[in-house]
Amino acid sequence: MIDNLKETGVLQKRSTSSTSSSSSSLSLSFLFQSKRITPTLVLSFKLLIIITFQTLQITYIKTQLFLSHLASHLLKMSTSINQAIFHQQQYRRIYNQTCGKMHSRWEYYILGSRVYEWLADHDPVYISNLMYEEITEAINEIFDIILALLDMLKSSSSLLSPIVYYANKFVSKTGIKHNQLFNLLLTSTIVTLKFWSESAPTNNKMIADIFEFPVHDVNVMERRFLCGVDYQLTCSQTEIDTFLSQINIHILRSNNNNNNNNNNNKCINNSVTSEIIGSTSTNSVACIQTHQCAHCK
């Protein structure tokens, strides 16, 4: 009897176990048959996970590239700013060392007189309200700026003569105003250095950094200046000497008249220099007269 009960119990357990397993398989088949979870859905889910992961990878790579590019750009900007500061400090140191040391030279006086004549011929209203000494003081300061630049670029101070020589050719064709004077002589300096100097090559970017001009403006001024002199830069030392001699003769003839016309009791106005030099900083290109030619358009 007991054996029968045990067998019956075992049979019941076995039947219960088989019943549960069969019901489980039935439930899975029911799920697939009822389309709640299909093989296609499982495959789609796997593909979605793969695509999402790949998208995240691509986004991560793009982000890394963007950050790398941004860091490189910031580094270049920082380097450019540091170079500009270095050039300005180097130039300022040389300017403080050389300022005023050339004023006693006769050549310096001759060239300054020629620049004064440009203003007398093309901007008479401006000079009529100022003493001769005021204007020549401003001109001398421009010369000091140029000579410091020549020294910084390891070039001879004798290049000041061809600088004024080329600028004189430009003025004879286009004229000049007092607020264009600094940029004219600076541009002539750039052109002269590139044509005459055998030292380190002239870099417009460095000059733009020193004087806080946009590089584009410096390039435009250089191109307009070359158009103004018809790209005729070839000249000999004899021509430069003749140019200086003609100015010297003119000075000897008119020196007394200049002293008489400007001999009054006005005080020298220190703002004249800043007006001639500082007024050019806001729009450097406008301070070189536009000389239309095929190369400038």
CSV table of C-alpha atoms in Angstrom, one decimal:
chain,number,residue,atom,x,y,z
A,1,MET,CA,0.0,0.0,0.0
A,2,ILE,CA,2.8,2.3,1.0
A,3,ASP,CA,4.6,1.4,-2.1
A,4,ASN,CA,1.6,2.2,-4.1
A,5,LEU,CA,1.3,5.6,-2.4
A,6,LYS,CA,5.0,6.3,-3.1
A,7,GLU,CA,4.6,5.3,-6.6
A,8,THR,CA,1.6,7.4,-6.9
A,9,GLY,CA,3.4,10.3,-5.3
A,10,VAL,CA,6.3,9.9,-7.6
A,11,LEU,CA,4.1,9.7,-10.5
A,12,GLN,CA,2.3,12.8,-9.4
A,13,LYS,CA,5.7,14.6,-9.0
A,14,ARG,CA,6.8,13.4,-12.4
A,15,SER,CA,3.6,14.4,-14.0
A,16,THR,CA,3.7,17.8,-12.3
A,17,SER,CA,7.3,18.3,-13.5
A,18,SER,CA,6.5,17.3,-17.0
A,19,THR,CA,3.4,19.4,-16.9
A,20,SER,CA,5.4,22.5,-15.8
A,21,SER,CA,8.1,22.0,-18.5
A,22,SER,CA,5.5,21.5,-21.2
A,23,SER,CA,3.6,24.6,-20.0
A,24,SER,CA,6.9,26.6,-20.1
A,25,SER,CA,7.6,25.6,-23.7
A,26,LEU,CA,4.0,26.3,-24.5
A,27,SER,CA,4.3,29.8,-23.0
A,28,LEU,CA,7.4,30.6,-25.1
A,29,SER,CA,5.8,29.2,-28.2
A,30,PHE,CA,2.8,31.2,-27.3
A,31,LEU,CA,4.8,34.4,-27.1
A,32,PHE,CA,6.4,33.8,-30.5
A,33,GLN,CA,3.1,32.8,-31.9
A,34,SER,CA,1.4,35.8,-30.5
A,35,LYS,CA,4.1,38.0,-32.0
A,36,ARG,CA,5.0,39.6,-28.8
A,37,ILE,CA,8.7,38.7,-29.3
A,38,THR,CA,9.7,37.6,-32.7
A,39,PRO,CA,13.1,36.7,-34.1
A,40,THR,CA,12.9,39.7,-36.3
A,41,LEU,CA,12.2,42.0,-33.4
A,42,VAL,CA,15.2,40.5,-31.5
A,43,LEU,CA,17.4,41.1,-34.6
A,44,SER,CA,16.1,44.6,-34.9
A,45,PHE,CA,16.9,45.3,-31.3
A,46,LYS,CA,20.4,44.0,-31.7
A,47,LEU,CA,20.9,46.2,-34.8
A,48,LEU,CA,19.6,49.2,-32.9
A,49,ILE,CA,22.1,48.6,-30.1
A,50,ILE,CA,24.9,48.3,-32.7
A,51,ILE,CA,23.9,51.4,-34.6
A,52,THR,CA,23.6,53.4,-31.3
A,53,PHE,CA,27.0,52.3,-30.2
A,54,GLN,CA,28.6,53.2,-33.5
A,55,THR,CA,26.9,56.5,-33.5
A,56,LEU,CA,28.2,57.2,-30.0
A,57,GLN,CA,31.7,56.2,-31.2
A,58,ILE,CA,31.5,58.5,-34.2
A,59,THR,CA,30.2,61.4,-32.1
A,60,TYR,CA,33.0,60.8,-29.6
A,61,ILE,CA,35.6,60.8,-32.4
A,62,LYS,CA,34.1,64.0,-33.9
A,63,THR,CA,34.1,65.7,-30.5
A,64,GLN,CA,37.8,64.7,-30.0
A,65,LEU,CA,38.7,66.1,-33.4
A,66,PHE,CA,36.8,69.3,-32.8
A,67,LEU,CA,38.5,69.8,-29.4
A,68,SER,CA,41.9,69.0,-30.9
A,69,HIS,CA,41.3,71.5,-33.7
A,70,LEU,CA,40.1,74.1,-31.2
A,71,ALA,CA,43.1,73.6,-29.0
A,72,SER,CA,45.4,73.9,-32.0
A,73,HIS,CA,43.6,77.1,-33.1
A,74,LEU,CA,43.9,78.6,-29.6
A,75,LEU,CA,47.6,77.6,-29.5
A,76,LYS,CA,48.2,79.4,-32.7
A,77,MET,CA,46.3,82.5,-31.5
A,78,SER,CA,48.3,82.4,-28.3
A,79,THR,CA,51.6,82.0,-30.2
A,80,SER,CA,50.6,84.9,-32.5
A,81,ILE,CA,49.8,87.2,-29.6
A,82,ASN,CA,53.0,86.3,-27.8
A,83,GLN,CA,55.0,87.0,-31.0
A,84,ALA,CA,53.3,90.3,-31.4
A,85,ILE,CA,54.0,91.3,-27.8
A,86,PHE,CA,57.6,90.2,-28.3
A,87,HIS,CA,58.0,92.2,-31.4
A,88,GLN,CA,56.5,95.3,-29.8
A,89,GLN,CA,58.8,95.0,-26.8
A,90,GLN,CA,61.8,94.5,-28.9
A,91,TYR,CA,61.0,97.4,-31.1
A,92,ARG,CA,60.2,99.7,-28.1
A,93,ARG,CA,63.6,98.9,-26.6
A,94,ILE,CA,65.4,99.7,-29.8
A,95,TYR,CA,63.4,102.9,-30.3
A,96,ASN,CA,64.3,104.1,-26.8
A,97,GLN,CA,67.9,103.5,-27.5
A,98,THR,CA,68.1,105.2,-30.9
A,99,CYS,CA,65.5,108.0,-30.6
A,100,GLY,CA,66.9,111.4,-31.3
A,101,LYS,CA,70.5,110.3,-32.0
A,102,MET,CA,70.3,111.2,-35.7
A,103,HIS,CA,68.8,114.6,-35.5
A,104,SER,CA,72.2,116.4,-35.8
A,105,ARG,CA,73.0,114.8,-39.1
A,106,TRP,CA,72.7,117.1,-42.1
A,107,GLU,CA,71.2,114.3,-44.2
A,108,TYR,CA,68.4,114.0,-41.6
A,109,TYR,CA,67.7,117.7,-41.8
A,110,ILE,CA,67.7,117.6,-45.6
A,111,LEU,CA,65.2,114.7,-45.8
A,112,GLY,CA,63.0,116.3,-43.2
A,113,SER,CA,62.9,119.5,-45.2
A,114,ARG,CA,61.8,117.6,-48.3
A,115,VAL,CA,59.0,116.0,-46.3
A,116,TYR,CA,58.0,119.5,-45.1
A,117,GLU,CA,57.8,120.7,-48.7
A,118,TRP,CA,55.3,117.9,-49.5
A,119,LEU,CA,52.9,119.3,-46.9
A,120,ALA,CA,53.6,122.9,-48.0
A,121,ASP,CA,52.7,121.9,-51.6
A,122,HIS,CA,49.7,119.6,-50.9
A,123,ASP,CA,48.4,120.6,-47.5
A,124,PRO,CA,49.0,124.3,-47.1
A,125,VAL,CA,46.0,124.9,-44.9
A,126,TYR,CA,47.4,122.6,-42.3
A,127,ILE,CA,50.9,124.1,-42.1
A,128,SER,CA,49.6,127.7,-42.2
A,129,ASN,CA,48.3,127.3,-38.6
A,130,LEU,CA,51.5,125.8,-37.2
A,131,MET,CA,55.1,126.8,-36.7
A,132,TYR,CA,57.8,125.3,-38.9
A,133,GLU,CA,59.5,123.8,-35.8
A,134,GLU,CA,56.3,122.1,-34.8
A,135,ILE,CA,55.9,120.3,-38.1
A,136,THR,CA,59.6,119.4,-38.4
A,137,GLU,CA,59.5,117.9,-34.8
A,138,ALA,CA,56.7,115.6,-35.9
A,139,ILE,CA,58.6,114.7,-39.0
A,140,ASN,CA,61.7,113.9,-37.0
A,141,GLU,CA,59.7,111.6,-34.7
A,142,ILE,CA,58.5,109.7,-37.8
A,143,PHE,CA,62.1,109.4,-38.9
A,144,ASP,CA,63.0,108.1,-35.4
A,145,ILE,CA,60.3,105.4,-35.7
A,146,ILE,CA,61.6,104.4,-39.2
A,147,LEU,CA,65.2,104.3,-38.0
A,148,ALA,CA,64.3,102.1,-35.1
A,149,LEU,CA,62.6,99.7,-37.5
A,150,LEU,CA,65.7,99.6,-39.7
A,151,ASP,CA,67.9,98.9,-36.7
A,152,MET,CA,65.6,96.1,-35.5
A,153,LEU,CA,65.8,94.5,-39.0
A,154,LYS,CA,69.6,94.8,-39.0
A,155,SER,CA,69.5,97.3,-41.9
A,156,SER,CA,71.6,100.4,-42.4
A,157,SER,CA,70.2,103.8,-41.4
A,158,SER,CA,71.4,105.1,-44.8
A,159,LEU,CA,68.2,103.5,-46.3
A,160,LEU,CA,66.3,106.5,-45.0
A,161,SER,CA,67.4,108.4,-48.1
A,162,PRO,CA,65.9,105.9,-50.6
A,163,ILE,CA,62.8,105.7,-48.4
A,164,VAL,CA,62.2,109.4,-48.8
A,165,TYR,CA,63.3,109.2,-52.5
A,166,TYR,CA,60.6,106.6,-53.3
A,167,ALA,CA,58.0,108.4,-51.2
A,168,ASN,CA,58.8,111.6,-53.1
A,169,LYS,CA,58.0,109.8,-56.4
A,170,PHE,CA,54.7,108.7,-54.9
A,171,VAL,CA,53.8,112.2,-53.7
A,172,SER,CA,54.7,113.8,-57.0
A,173,LYS,CA,51.9,111.7,-58.6
A,174,THR,CA,49.2,111.4,-56.0
A,175,GLY,CA,49.8,114.2,-53.5
A,176,ILE,CA,49.7,113.9,-49.7
A,177,LYS,CA,47.9,115.1,-46.6
A,178,HIS,CA,49.3,115.4,-43.1
A,179,ASN,CA,47.3,112.4,-41.7
A,180,GLN,CA,48.7,110.2,-44.5
A,181,LEU,CA,52.4,111.0,-43.9
A,182,PHE,CA,53.2,108.3,-41.4
A,183,ASN,CA,51.7,105.5,-43.4
A,184,LEU,CA,53.3,106.7,-46.6
A,185,LEU,CA,56.8,106.7,-45.1
A,186,LEU,CA,56.1,103.4,-43.3
A,187,THR,CA,55.0,101.8,-46.6
A,188,SER,CA,58.0,103.2,-48.4
A,189,THR,CA,60.2,101.7,-45.7
A,190,ILE,CA,58.6,98.2,-46.3
A,191,VAL,CA,59.2,98.5,-50.0
A,192,THR,CA,62.7,99.8,-49.7
A,193,LEU,CA,63.7,97.1,-47.2
A,194,LYS,CA,62.4,94.4,-49.6
A,195,PHE,CA,64.3,96.0,-52.6
A,196,TRP,CA,67.5,97.2,-51.0
A,197,SER,CA,68.2,95.4,-47.8
A,198,GLU,CA,70.4,92.3,-47.8
A,199,SER,CA,69.6,91.4,-44.2
A,200,ALA,CA,66.7,89.3,-42.9
A,201,PRO,CA,63.7,89.3,-45.2
A,202,THR,CA,61.0,91.8,-44.3
A,203,ASN,CA,57.9,90.3,-42.8
A,204,ASN,CA,54.7,92.3,-43.2
A,205,LYS,CA,53.1,90.4,-40.3
A,206,MET,CA,55.9,91.5,-37.9
A,207,ILE,CA,55.5,95.1,-39.0
A,208,ALA,CA,51.8,94.9,-38.6
A,209,ASP,CA,52.3,93.5,-35.1
A,210,ILE,CA,54.6,96.3,-34.1
A,211,PHE,CA,52.3,99.1,-35.3
A,212,GLU,CA,49.0,97.3,-34.5
A,213,PHE,CA,47.8,97.4,-38.1
A,214,PRO,CA,45.8,94.5,-39.7
A,215,VAL,CA,48.1,92.6,-42.0
A,216,HIS,CA,45.6,93.0,-44.8
A,217,ASP,CA,45.9,96.8,-44.6
A,218,VAL,CA,49.7,96.6,-44.7
A,219,ASN,CA,49.5,94.5,-47.8
A,220,VAL,CA,47.0,96.8,-49.5
A,221,MET,CA,49.2,99.9,-48.6
A,222,GLU,CA,52.2,98.2,-50.1
A,223,ARG,CA,50.4,97.3,-53.3
A,224,ARG,CA,49.0,100.9,-53.7
A,225,PHE,CA,52.4,102.4,-53.1
A,226,LEU,CA,53.9,100.2,-55.8
A,227,CYS,CA,51.2,101.3,-58.2
A,228,GLY,CA,51.9,104.9,-57.2
A,229,VAL,CA,55.5,104.6,-58.3
A,230,ASP,CA,54.7,102.4,-61.3
A,231,TYR,CA,56.7,99.6,-59.8
A,232,GLN,CA,59.9,101.6,-60.7
A,233,LEU,CA,62.2,100.9,-57.9
A,234,THR,CA,65.5,100.6,-59.7
A,235,CYS,CA,67.8,103.5,-58.9
A,236,SER,CA,71.5,104.0,-58.3
A,237,GLN,CA,73.3,105.7,-55.4
A,238,THR,CA,74.2,108.5,-57.8
A,239,GLU,CA,70.5,109.2,-58.3
A,240,ILE,CA,70.0,109.3,-54.5
A,241,ASP,CA,72.9,111.7,-54.1
A,242,THR,CA,71.6,113.9,-56.8
A,243,PHE,CA,68.2,113.9,-55.1
A,244,LEU,CA,69.8,115.0,-51.8
A,245,SER,CA,71.9,117.7,-53.6
A,246,GLN,CA,68.8,119.2,-55.2
A,247,ILE,CA,67.1,119.4,-51.8
A,248,ASN,CA,70.2,120.9,-50.3
A,249,ILE,CA,70.4,123.7,-52.9
A,250,HIS,CA,66.7,124.4,-52.4
A,251,ILE,CA,67.2,124.7,-48.7
A,252,LEU,CA,70.1,127.1,-49.0
A,253,ARG,CA,67.9,129.3,-51.2
A,254,SER,CA,64.8,129.3,-49.1
A,255,ASN,CA,66.1,128.8,-45.6
A,256,ASN,CA,65.9,132.5,-44.7
A,257,ASN,CA,62.3,132.7,-46.1
A,258,ASN,CA,61.2,129.8,-44.0
A,259,ASN,CA,62.7,131.3,-40.8
A,260,ASN,CA,61.1,134.6,-41.4
A,261,ASN,CA,57.6,133.2,-42.2
A,262,ASN,CA,57.6,131.0,-39.1
A,263,ASN,CA,59.4,133.3,-36.6
A,264,ASN,CA,56.6,134.2,-34.2
A,265,ASN,CA,55.9,133.7,-30.5
A,266,LYS,CA,53.8,130.5,-30.7
A,267,CYS,CA,54.7,127.7,-28.3
A,268,ILE,CA,55.5,124.4,-29.8
A,269,ASN,CA,52.4,122.2,-29.6
A,270,ASN,CA,53.3,118.6,-28.7
A,271,SER,CA,49.9,117.4,-30.1
A,272,VAL,CA,51.2,118.0,-33.6
A,273,THR,CA,53.2,114.8,-33.6
A,274,SER,CA,50.4,112.8,-32.3
A,275,GLU,CA,48.0,114.3,-34.9
A,276,ILE,CA,50.3,113.4,-37.8
A,277,ILE,CA,51.1,109.9,-36.5
A,278,GLY,CA,48.2,108.9,-34.3
A,279,SER,CA,45.4,109.9,-36.7
A,280,THR,CA,46.5,107.1,-39.0
A,281,SER,CA,45.9,104.3,-36.6
A,282,THR,CA,42.2,104.0,-37.0
A,283,ASN,CA,42.1,103.4,-40.8
A,284,SER,CA,45.5,102.7,-42.1
A,285,VAL,CA,44.5,102.0,-45.7
A,286,ALA,CA,42.7,105.3,-46.1
A,287,CYS,CA,45.8,107.1,-45.3
A,288,ILE,CA,47.6,106.0,-48.5
A,289,GLN,CA,46.0,107.7,-51.4
A,290,THR,CA,44.3,105.4,-53.8
A,291,HIS,CA,46.2,105.3,-57.1
A,292,GLN,CA,44.1,103.4,-59.6
A,293,CYS,CA,45.9,101.0,-61.8
A,294,ALA,CA,45.4,97.5,-63.1
A,295,HIS,CA,47.3,95.9,-60.3
A,296,CYS,CA,45.4,97.7,-57.5
A,297,LYS,CA,41.9,96.7,-58.6
